[in-house]
Amino acid sequence: MTAIDELHRRLRHTLTQGAWYLFKLPFVCAYAGWMTLFLRAANEKDLVKFIENTSLVLITRPVNQDNYEEATDSTRRYYCIDEKKLNIWYRSCYGAKPVCVDEVYIVYSRDGKEEVDGYDNASFHCFLVDGNHIMCPGMQLSILEILGYTVTHPASHMFSNDLIFHLIETHNVGKETDLTPSTHTTLELHRGLIASSTSPLFICPFGVVFPGAISATPHSLLMATQRTNDSGMLARIGHHPHTIGSIRSPFVQFLLKSRRVFAKCMKTHGIASELLEPLWLHTVVHSVDHYQFFKLGMFQHSSLPEALERASSWQIFICNSWRVMFERPHLNPLTDNRIKNIHMPFYKDLYIGLAKLDLELADQVTASVMY
């Protein structure tokens, strides 16, 4: 990449997607205020649905129901999240001191019948954080969000930089294998997230720290992402889908099937098969996970470490503003970069294939990591 190319890329990001964060502030305030008015406490159905329809499902494993004395219904299915040596530092939005989470152990069950909504009878049997039982649904949601922000979602960013450098070097502009839209914004976004003093991961605007989104240092976030890679978590979808295939949530089924659609489209357009994993994470997994995190958590209160009644309306509003600004998918209408609006052969065919699986989720897929 030449110095001129680098300058062009930075200017493009600054003048389009970067500037968009400022222009959308009035919308963010209005949307966050609306969310604050209708905020409610989460219940067990909400939390299980949150787990199984976001990237948290990648660290969720089926367990044998015979291990639980209350397991008298053979149609119920039991699952657990068992994460150790996390060393995740976070702060709540209420000015508390940084707290470290090192171990999380969760067991829940839900109805296993395919013909019913299995979330209606969902229940938690164990929710341990560093050996302490967490009973408050708001605190449980915050723990899940922390795991999502620092362990599972960053996995979708993991291979993006190397992928973009490869696409720039091969320089297939104008060819059927042209993937230029997948190089937009991501390098600049990652640089801002990890190295910038104004990163939404580490800043404290208005003297308030946002909930769960804060690792104490950039290093802790990078280490969590590396641990995700070392654990082979991503391989559970690509190479061992049976490990999450028993979870019949719309999100899981979309992930499993979208990867097959991706592979078929890449073969049709002569794109190297070794790009499948990084390109699929870079486009489908990242954007859909953002959409699901916001959609499923938007009206539910996160309350670590204080309970809901300890938070002021202003603090709740600030927390919701963070969600709308950085969690909800936001794209500059001048540089949308969603594949449904890209008319290049590969992206056009990819969108058609994904739309057949789930139109709502397909409409959220971007060609690169944009937000």
XYZ file of C-alpha atoms in Angstrom:
371
model
C 0.000 0.000 0.000
C 1.507 3.320 -1.080
C 1.497 6.495 1.018
C -1.052 8.016 -1.400
C -3.336 4.981 -1.034
C -3.065 5.202 2.754
C -3.905 8.927 2.708
C -6.882 8.289 0.433
C -8.203 5.564 2.725
C -7.911 7.739 5.844
C -9.575 10.711 4.175
C -12.383 8.540 2.887
C -13.050 7.159 6.360
C -12.769 10.549 8.094
C -15.066 12.350 5.675
C -17.661 9.588 5.439
C -18.100 7.054 8.212
C -15.977 8.926 10.760
C -17.858 12.200 10.363
C -21.161 10.336 10.472
C -20.760 9.744 14.214
C -21.061 13.507 14.735
C -23.932 14.087 12.339
C -26.084 11.393 13.922
C -25.871 12.801 17.466
C -29.399 14.315 17.392
C -30.800 10.964 16.290
C -28.825 9.162 19.004
C -30.186 11.457 21.718
C -33.770 11.096 20.497
C -33.550 7.324 20.149
C -31.830 6.882 23.528
C -34.452 9.035 25.213
C -37.216 6.936 23.708
C -35.497 3.744 24.885
C -35.129 5.153 28.402
C -38.864 5.801 28.650
C -39.727 2.181 27.871
C -36.880 0.413 29.684
C -37.840 -2.742 31.572
C -36.175 -5.506 33.559
C -35.106 -8.565 31.605
C -36.574 -11.999 32.358
C -35.185 -15.502 31.841
C -36.794 -15.806 28.412
C -35.105 -12.577 27.305
C -31.702 -13.688 28.580
C -31.753 -17.155 26.992
C -32.946 -15.630 23.722
C -30.082 -13.125 24.012
C -27.529 -15.922 24.430
C -28.763 -18.077 21.552
C -29.235 -15.273 19.039
C -25.919 -13.441 19.391
C -22.280 -14.524 19.123
C -22.539 -15.742 22.739
C -23.872 -18.958 21.267
C -20.300 -19.718 20.151
C -19.263 -20.357 23.762
C -22.470 -22.255 24.601
C -22.340 -26.047 24.781
C -25.019 -28.698 25.239
C -24.738 -30.669 28.500
C -26.223 -33.945 29.673
C -29.520 -33.374 31.478
C -28.859 -36.437 33.673
C -26.499 -34.206 35.666
C -29.447 -32.269 37.069
C -31.888 -33.703 39.589
C -34.698 -31.445 38.381
C -34.335 -32.737 34.812
C -37.549 -34.770 34.708
C -38.772 -33.629 31.277
C -36.945 -35.452 28.492
C -37.950 -32.771 25.975
C -35.910 -30.085 27.727
C -32.395 -29.311 26.570
C -29.614 -28.124 28.846
C -26.743 -25.821 27.897
C -23.818 -24.216 29.667
C -21.291 -21.417 29.313
C -18.066 -22.226 31.152
C -15.321 -19.640 30.693
C -12.197 -19.495 32.860
C -9.123 -17.248 33.111
C -10.962 -14.381 31.440
C -9.226 -11.498 33.240
C -11.798 -9.049 31.854
C -11.808 -5.602 33.432
C -14.938 -3.469 33.215
C -16.658 -0.520 34.847
C -20.350 0.219 35.138
C -21.921 3.497 34.042
C -22.420 4.533 37.677
C -18.891 5.585 38.531
C -17.831 2.366 40.288
C -14.232 1.233 40.512
C -12.974 -1.202 37.863
C -13.881 -4.820 38.562
C -12.265 -7.961 37.176
C -14.266 -10.962 35.974
C -12.176 -14.126 35.798
C -14.652 -17.041 35.674
C -18.233 -17.356 34.441
C -20.297 -20.530 34.748
C -23.899 -20.549 33.493
C -26.346 -23.433 33.091
C -29.786 -22.980 31.586
C -32.461 -25.143 30.021
C -35.225 -24.580 27.508
C -37.973 -26.537 25.776
C -36.472 -28.729 23.080
C -39.598 -29.254 21.016
C -39.112 -27.841 17.547
C -42.766 -26.962 17.039
C -42.970 -24.556 20.008
C -41.191 -21.412 21.113
C -38.576 -22.984 23.355
C -37.891 -19.700 25.139
C -41.281 -19.527 26.885
C -40.201 -22.015 29.562
C -36.509 -21.093 29.661
C -34.863 -21.094 33.076
C -31.418 -20.660 34.633
C -30.147 -23.379 36.964
C -26.834 -21.720 37.741
C -25.355 -18.272 37.119
C -21.961 -17.995 38.793
C -19.433 -15.193 38.384
C -16.153 -15.822 40.190
C -18.010 -18.236 42.472
C -20.774 -15.772 43.367
C -24.401 -16.494 42.515
C -25.928 -13.710 40.407
C -29.711 -13.531 40.810
C -30.580 -10.058 39.469
C -31.615 -10.269 35.774
C -30.087 -6.854 35.087
C -26.746 -8.007 36.455
C -27.024 -11.241 34.478
C -27.613 -9.277 31.272
C -24.569 -7.109 31.993
C -22.367 -10.173 32.436
C -23.613 -11.538 29.124
C -22.935 -8.212 27.430
C -19.423 -8.119 28.884
C -18.738 -11.613 27.522
C -20.118 -10.550 24.163
C -18.127 -7.306 23.961
C -14.799 -8.773 25.061
C -14.829 -12.490 24.147
C -17.203 -13.477 21.346
C -17.882 -10.416 19.168
C -14.203 -9.404 18.775
C -13.688 -12.756 17.050
C -15.514 -11.361 14.027
C -12.827 -8.646 13.784
C -9.917 -11.038 14.198
C -8.846 -11.675 10.598
C -10.090 -8.466 8.990
C -6.802 -6.533 8.816
C -4.867 -9.383 7.199
C -7.758 -9.962 4.801
C -7.767 -6.331 3.691
C -4.003 -6.216 3.142
C -4.345 -9.339 0.997
C -7.177 -7.835 -1.048
C -5.217 -4.619 -1.591
C -2.133 -6.540 -2.721
C -4.021 -8.734 -5.198
C -5.755 -5.625 -6.600
C -8.475 -7.272 -8.690
C -10.287 -4.020 -9.485
C -12.694 -4.407 -12.382
C -12.492 -8.206 -12.379
C -15.171 -10.678 -11.313
C -13.111 -11.361 -8.199
C -13.072 -7.650 -7.268
C -13.717 -7.317 -3.521
C -12.854 -3.626 -3.135
C -15.984 -2.823 -1.035
C -14.667 -5.224 1.609
C -11.578 -3.036 2.129
C -13.451 0.130 3.118
C -13.134 1.727 6.592
C -12.078 -1.347 8.603
C -8.356 -0.554 9.046
C -9.149 2.987 10.158
C -11.918 1.764 12.459
C -9.637 -0.753 14.155
C -6.915 1.848 14.567
C -9.405 4.143 16.261
C -10.777 1.417 18.526
C -7.432 0.189 19.830
C -5.056 3.143 19.585
C -7.164 6.303 19.797
C -7.681 8.242 23.035
C -11.272 8.852 21.881
C -12.113 5.176 21.389
C -15.645 4.288 22.555
C -14.094 1.344 24.373
C -12.131 3.483 26.789
C -13.480 7.055 26.921
C -15.640 8.433 29.726
C -17.778 11.260 28.255
C -19.641 13.521 30.696
C -17.698 11.861 33.513
C -19.630 8.637 32.993
C -18.196 5.243 32.094
C -20.323 3.052 29.876
C -21.509 -0.376 31.076
C -19.692 -3.494 30.136
C -18.091 -1.907 27.079
C -14.940 -0.992 28.969
C -11.887 -3.174 29.179
C -9.457 -1.605 31.636
C -6.769 -1.524 28.949
C -6.575 -2.116 25.203
C -4.247 -4.994 26.074
C -6.998 -6.880 27.926
C -9.263 -6.673 24.887
C -6.538 -7.873 22.544
C -5.689 -10.754 24.865
C -9.349 -11.783 25.066
C -9.523 -11.826 21.269
C -6.353 -13.911 21.002
C -7.732 -16.346 23.572
C -10.837 -16.720 21.420
C -8.642 -17.670 18.482
C -6.560 -20.112 20.521
C -9.681 -21.820 21.897
C -10.879 -22.824 18.436
C -14.259 -21.231 19.115
C -14.765 -20.173 15.511
C -14.148 -23.682 14.239
C -17.347 -24.807 15.931
C -19.274 -23.146 13.135
C -16.986 -23.739 10.204
C -15.709 -27.253 10.826
C -17.745 -28.699 13.722
C -21.252 -27.264 13.271
C -22.814 -30.117 15.256
C -21.535 -28.541 18.479
C -23.995 -25.660 18.120
C -26.385 -27.275 15.653
C -28.610 -28.506 18.491
C -29.423 -24.864 19.236
C -32.221 -24.165 16.798
C -32.290 -20.402 17.093
C -32.789 -18.284 13.955
C -29.340 -16.748 14.445
C -27.541 -20.100 14.596
C -29.403 -21.473 11.599
C -28.589 -18.321 9.632
C -24.886 -18.608 10.506
C -24.676 -22.264 9.529
C -26.509 -21.790 6.245
C -24.926 -18.441 5.352
C -21.479 -19.990 5.407
C -22.593 -22.543 2.829
C -24.093 -19.771 0.683
C -20.807 -17.881 0.980
C -18.760 -20.885 -0.129
C -21.030 -21.474 -3.132
C -20.860 -17.830 -4.278
C -17.087 -17.717 -3.898
C -16.698 -20.826 -6.017
C -19.044 -19.448 -8.673
C -17.055 -16.216 -8.986
C -13.589 -17.762 -8.767
C -12.644 -16.326 -5.396
C -9.959 -18.291 -3.531
C -11.482 -20.715 -1.016
C -8.914 -19.816 1.667
C -10.644 -16.440 1.988
C -13.910 -18.057 3.050
C -13.435 -17.912 6.829
C -12.037 -14.381 7.145
C -14.405 -12.901 4.550
C -17.474 -14.538 6.108
C -16.525 -13.253 9.582
C -15.663 -9.836 8.153
C -19.054 -9.422 6.485
C -21.891 -11.649 7.708
C -20.924 -12.508 11.292
C -19.781 -9.039 12.362
C -22.718 -7.033 11.027
C -25.444 -9.485 12.017
C -24.006 -9.818 15.530
C -24.121 -6.033 15.992
C -27.723 -5.994 14.855
C -28.728 -8.829 17.187
C -26.979 -7.394 20.261
C -28.823 -4.121 19.872
C -32.186 -5.578 18.870
C -32.359 -8.079 21.746
C -31.013 -5.795 24.464
C -32.398 -2.392 23.523
C -35.226 -2.139 26.095
C -33.586 -4.124 28.879
C -31.611 -2.660 31.723
C -28.006 -3.575 32.472
C -27.161 -2.951 36.116
C -23.612 -3.800 37.101
C -22.696 -3.479 39.844
C -25.618 -1.443 41.226
C -29.269 -2.444 40.919
C -31.772 -0.634 38.714
C -33.132 1.587 41.488
C -29.646 3.018 42.105
C -29.345 4.444 38.592
C -30.586 7.927 37.736
C -32.494 8.642 34.533
C -29.470 10.572 33.270
C -27.141 7.611 33.807
C -29.562 5.277 32.064
C -29.865 7.751 29.185
C -26.069 7.886 28.788
C -25.853 4.092 28.756
C -28.566 3.905 26.113
C -26.788 6.590 24.083
C -23.689 4.395 23.977
C -25.803 1.496 22.748
C -27.413 3.529 19.994
C -24.141 5.172 18.937
C -21.811 2.197 18.868
C -23.853 -1.005 19.145
C -26.730 -0.270 16.768
C -25.700 -0.592 13.100
C -25.209 2.943 11.735
C -24.060 3.690 8.236
C -23.597 6.908 6.365
C -26.287 6.907 3.652
C -23.684 8.273 1.233
C -21.406 5.247 1.820
C -23.810 2.575 2.979
C -21.700 -0.468 2.018
C -24.466 -2.980 2.737
C -24.248 -5.760 0.193
C -27.888 -5.295 -0.806
C -26.875 -1.916 -2.290
C -23.718 -3.148 -4.039
C -24.291 -4.161 -7.655
C -21.003 -5.982 -8.237
C -21.516 -9.651 -9.298
C -20.256 -11.409 -6.164
C -22.084 -9.214 -3.656
C -25.259 -9.241 -5.721
C -25.390 -13.046 -5.813
C -24.401 -13.269 -2.144
C -27.270 -11.023 -1.084
C -29.783 -13.023 -3.126
C -28.606 -16.219 -1.424
C -28.673 -14.742 2.076
C -32.073 -13.099 1.549
C -33.566 -16.516 0.831
C -32.409 -17.606 4.297
C -33.545 -14.560 6.292
C -34.368 -11.243 4.643
C -34.165 -9.233 7.876
C -30.635 -10.422 8.690
C -29.470 -10.325 5.063
C -30.401 -6.636 4.894
C -27.911 -5.903 7.707
C -24.863 -7.529 6.089
C -22.104 -5.095 5.152
C -19.182 -5.736 2.816
C -16.694 -4.785 5.546
C -16.415 -4.031 9.261
C -18.000 -0.570 9.180
C -19.043 0.165 12.786
